[in-house]
Short mmCIF file of C-alpha atoms in Angstrom, two decimals:
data_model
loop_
_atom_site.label_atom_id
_atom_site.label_comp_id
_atom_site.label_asym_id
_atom_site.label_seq_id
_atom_site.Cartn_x
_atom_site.Cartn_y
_atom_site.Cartn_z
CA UNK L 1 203.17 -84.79 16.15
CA UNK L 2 203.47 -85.67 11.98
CA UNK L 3 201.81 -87.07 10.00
CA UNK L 4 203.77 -89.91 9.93
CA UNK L 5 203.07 -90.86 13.14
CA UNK L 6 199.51 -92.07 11.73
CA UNK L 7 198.22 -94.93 9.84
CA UNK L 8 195.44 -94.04 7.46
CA UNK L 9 195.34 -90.49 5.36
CA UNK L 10 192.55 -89.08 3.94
CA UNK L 11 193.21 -85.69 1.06
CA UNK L 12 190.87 -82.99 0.47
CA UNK L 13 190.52 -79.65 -0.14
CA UNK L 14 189.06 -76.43 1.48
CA UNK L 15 186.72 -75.35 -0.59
CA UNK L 16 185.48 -71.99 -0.97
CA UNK L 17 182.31 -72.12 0.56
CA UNK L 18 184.25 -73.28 4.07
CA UNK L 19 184.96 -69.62 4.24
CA UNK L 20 183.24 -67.93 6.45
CA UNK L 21 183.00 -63.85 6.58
CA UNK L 22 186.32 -63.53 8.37
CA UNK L 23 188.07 -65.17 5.23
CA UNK L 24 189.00 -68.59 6.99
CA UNK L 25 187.56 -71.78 7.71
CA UNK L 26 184.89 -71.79 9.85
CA UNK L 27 186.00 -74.10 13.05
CA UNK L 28 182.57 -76.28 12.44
CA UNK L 29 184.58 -77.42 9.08
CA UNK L 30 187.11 -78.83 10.80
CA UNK L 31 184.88 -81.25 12.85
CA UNK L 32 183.66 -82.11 8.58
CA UNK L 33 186.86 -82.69 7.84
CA UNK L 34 187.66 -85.43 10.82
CA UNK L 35 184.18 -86.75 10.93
CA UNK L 36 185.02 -87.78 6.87
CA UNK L 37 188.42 -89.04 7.83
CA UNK L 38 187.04 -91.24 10.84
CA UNK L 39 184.40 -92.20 8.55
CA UNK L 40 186.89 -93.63 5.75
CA UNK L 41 189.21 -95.63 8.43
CA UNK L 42 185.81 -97.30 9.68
CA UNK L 43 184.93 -98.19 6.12
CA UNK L 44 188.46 -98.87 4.98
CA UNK L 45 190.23 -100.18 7.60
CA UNK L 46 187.52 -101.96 9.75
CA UNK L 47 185.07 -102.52 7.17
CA UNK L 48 182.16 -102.16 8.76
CA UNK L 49 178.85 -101.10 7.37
CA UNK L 50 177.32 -97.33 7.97
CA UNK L 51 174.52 -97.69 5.99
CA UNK L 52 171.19 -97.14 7.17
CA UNK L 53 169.44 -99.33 8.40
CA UNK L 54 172.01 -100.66 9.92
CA UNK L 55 171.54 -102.28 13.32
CA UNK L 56 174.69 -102.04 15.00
CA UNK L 57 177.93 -99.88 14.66
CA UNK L 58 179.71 -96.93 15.58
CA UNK L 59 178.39 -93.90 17.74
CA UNK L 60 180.73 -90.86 19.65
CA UNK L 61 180.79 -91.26 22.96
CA UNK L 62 182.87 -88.68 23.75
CA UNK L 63 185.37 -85.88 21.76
CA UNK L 64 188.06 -83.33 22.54
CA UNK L 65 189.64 -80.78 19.91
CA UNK L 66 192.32 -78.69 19.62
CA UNK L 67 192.64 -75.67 17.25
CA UNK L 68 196.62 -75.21 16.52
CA UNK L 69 195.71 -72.87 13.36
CA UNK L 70 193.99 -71.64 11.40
CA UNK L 71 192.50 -72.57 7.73
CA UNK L 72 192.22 -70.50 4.17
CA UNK L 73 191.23 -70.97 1.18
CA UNK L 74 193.01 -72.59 -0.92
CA UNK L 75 194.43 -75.08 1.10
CA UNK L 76 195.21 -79.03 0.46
CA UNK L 77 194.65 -81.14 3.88
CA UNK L 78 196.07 -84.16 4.94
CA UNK L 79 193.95 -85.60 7.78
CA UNK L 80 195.66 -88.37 9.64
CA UNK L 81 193.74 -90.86 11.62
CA UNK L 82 195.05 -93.77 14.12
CA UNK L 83 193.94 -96.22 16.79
CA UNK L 84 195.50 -95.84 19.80
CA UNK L 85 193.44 -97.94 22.48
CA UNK L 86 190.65 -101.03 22.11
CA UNK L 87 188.51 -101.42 24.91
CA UNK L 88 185.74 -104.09 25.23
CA UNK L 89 182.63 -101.98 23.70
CA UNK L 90 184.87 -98.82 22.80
CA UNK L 91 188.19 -97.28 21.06
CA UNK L 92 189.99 -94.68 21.07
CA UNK L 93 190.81 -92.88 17.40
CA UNK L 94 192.95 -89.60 17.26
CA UNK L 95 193.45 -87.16 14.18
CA UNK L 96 195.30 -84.55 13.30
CA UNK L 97 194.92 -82.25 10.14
CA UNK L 98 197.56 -81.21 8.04
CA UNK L 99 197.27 -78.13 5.40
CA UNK L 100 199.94 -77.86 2.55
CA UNK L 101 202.35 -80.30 3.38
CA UNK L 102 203.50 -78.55 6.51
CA UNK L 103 204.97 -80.44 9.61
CA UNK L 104 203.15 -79.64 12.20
CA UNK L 105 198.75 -79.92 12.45
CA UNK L 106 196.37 -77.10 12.07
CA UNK L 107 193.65 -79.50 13.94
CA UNK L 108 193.93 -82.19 16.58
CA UNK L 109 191.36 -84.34 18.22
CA UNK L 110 190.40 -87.48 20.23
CA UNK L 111 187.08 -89.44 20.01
CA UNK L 112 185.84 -92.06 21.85
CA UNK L 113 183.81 -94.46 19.85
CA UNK L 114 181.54 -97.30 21.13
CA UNK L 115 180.17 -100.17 19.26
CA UNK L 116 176.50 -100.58 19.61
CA UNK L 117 173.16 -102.19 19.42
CA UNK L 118 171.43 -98.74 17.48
CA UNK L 119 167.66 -99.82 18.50
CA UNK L 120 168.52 -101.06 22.13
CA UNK L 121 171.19 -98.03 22.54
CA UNK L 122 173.43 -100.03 24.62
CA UNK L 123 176.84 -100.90 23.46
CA UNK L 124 178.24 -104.04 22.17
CA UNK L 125 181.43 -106.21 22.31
CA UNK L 126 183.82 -104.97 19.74
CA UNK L 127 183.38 -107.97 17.29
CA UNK L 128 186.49 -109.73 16.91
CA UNK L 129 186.85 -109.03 12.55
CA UNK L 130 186.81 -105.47 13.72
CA UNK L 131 189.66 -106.31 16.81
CA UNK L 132 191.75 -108.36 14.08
CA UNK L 133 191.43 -105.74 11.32
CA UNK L 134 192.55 -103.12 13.63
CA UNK L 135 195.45 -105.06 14.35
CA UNK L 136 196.41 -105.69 11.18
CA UNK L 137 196.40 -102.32 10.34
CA UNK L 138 197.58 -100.54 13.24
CA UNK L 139 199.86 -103.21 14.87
CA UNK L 140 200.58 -102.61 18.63
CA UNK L 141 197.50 -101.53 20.12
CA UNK L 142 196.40 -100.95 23.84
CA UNK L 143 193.96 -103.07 24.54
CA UNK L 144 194.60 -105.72 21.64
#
């Protein structure tokens, strides 16, 4: 895996206070570091709102991570984020983090996120805007 394998990038840096005791970044950062990355391909690439008050949108349904290094400070990541599968309510996004240019991730992960109703709590048909701007984007996608 590279991260040219993935769509939309997202920079920032570790910053100090990551740290923890033991000198590196403490492995709740790294869930930060996606959650900002997923957060800026649903604003950027889908363009859908996640302000509050909103009444519909994105939730985590479920999500699997894999530590493949560790983290210090300083340290310039690269988080990569794709689509890989569009269901009917849900869809698949994966990420990987990359630290100073190197090749291969520090961080990987999978999410599955649902569209849906926020005061009901059930979950929604992807809306087709969202379906065509993931296309656009991402091209061939399972499901699309």
């Amino acid at each position: 895996m590279n991260l040219a394998q993935f769509t939309h990038i997202t920079e920032e840096h570790v910053r100090w206070g990551d740290c923890d005791m033991l000198g590196h970044v403490n492995n709740t950062l790294f869930l930060r570091y996606i959650e900002s990355a997923r957060i800026a391909y649903i604003e950027e690439v889908m363009h859908s709102d996640l302000l509050p008050g909103a009444q519909v949108g994105w939730v985590i349904a479920d999500l699997h991570c894999n530590f493949r290094g560790q983290l210090h400070y300083p340290a310039k990541l690269e988080t990569g984020s794709r689509i890989t599968r569009v269901g009917s309510s849900s869809a698949t996004i994966e990420a990987a983090i990359f630290a100073n240019g190197e090749p291969a991730p520090v961080f990987t992960s999978t999410a599955v996120i649902v569209w849906c109703d926020y005061q009901e709590g059930k979950s929604l048909r992807i809306p087709d805007r969202i379906r065509e701007a993931i296309r656009g984007h991402e091209g061939d996608v399972e499901g699309l």
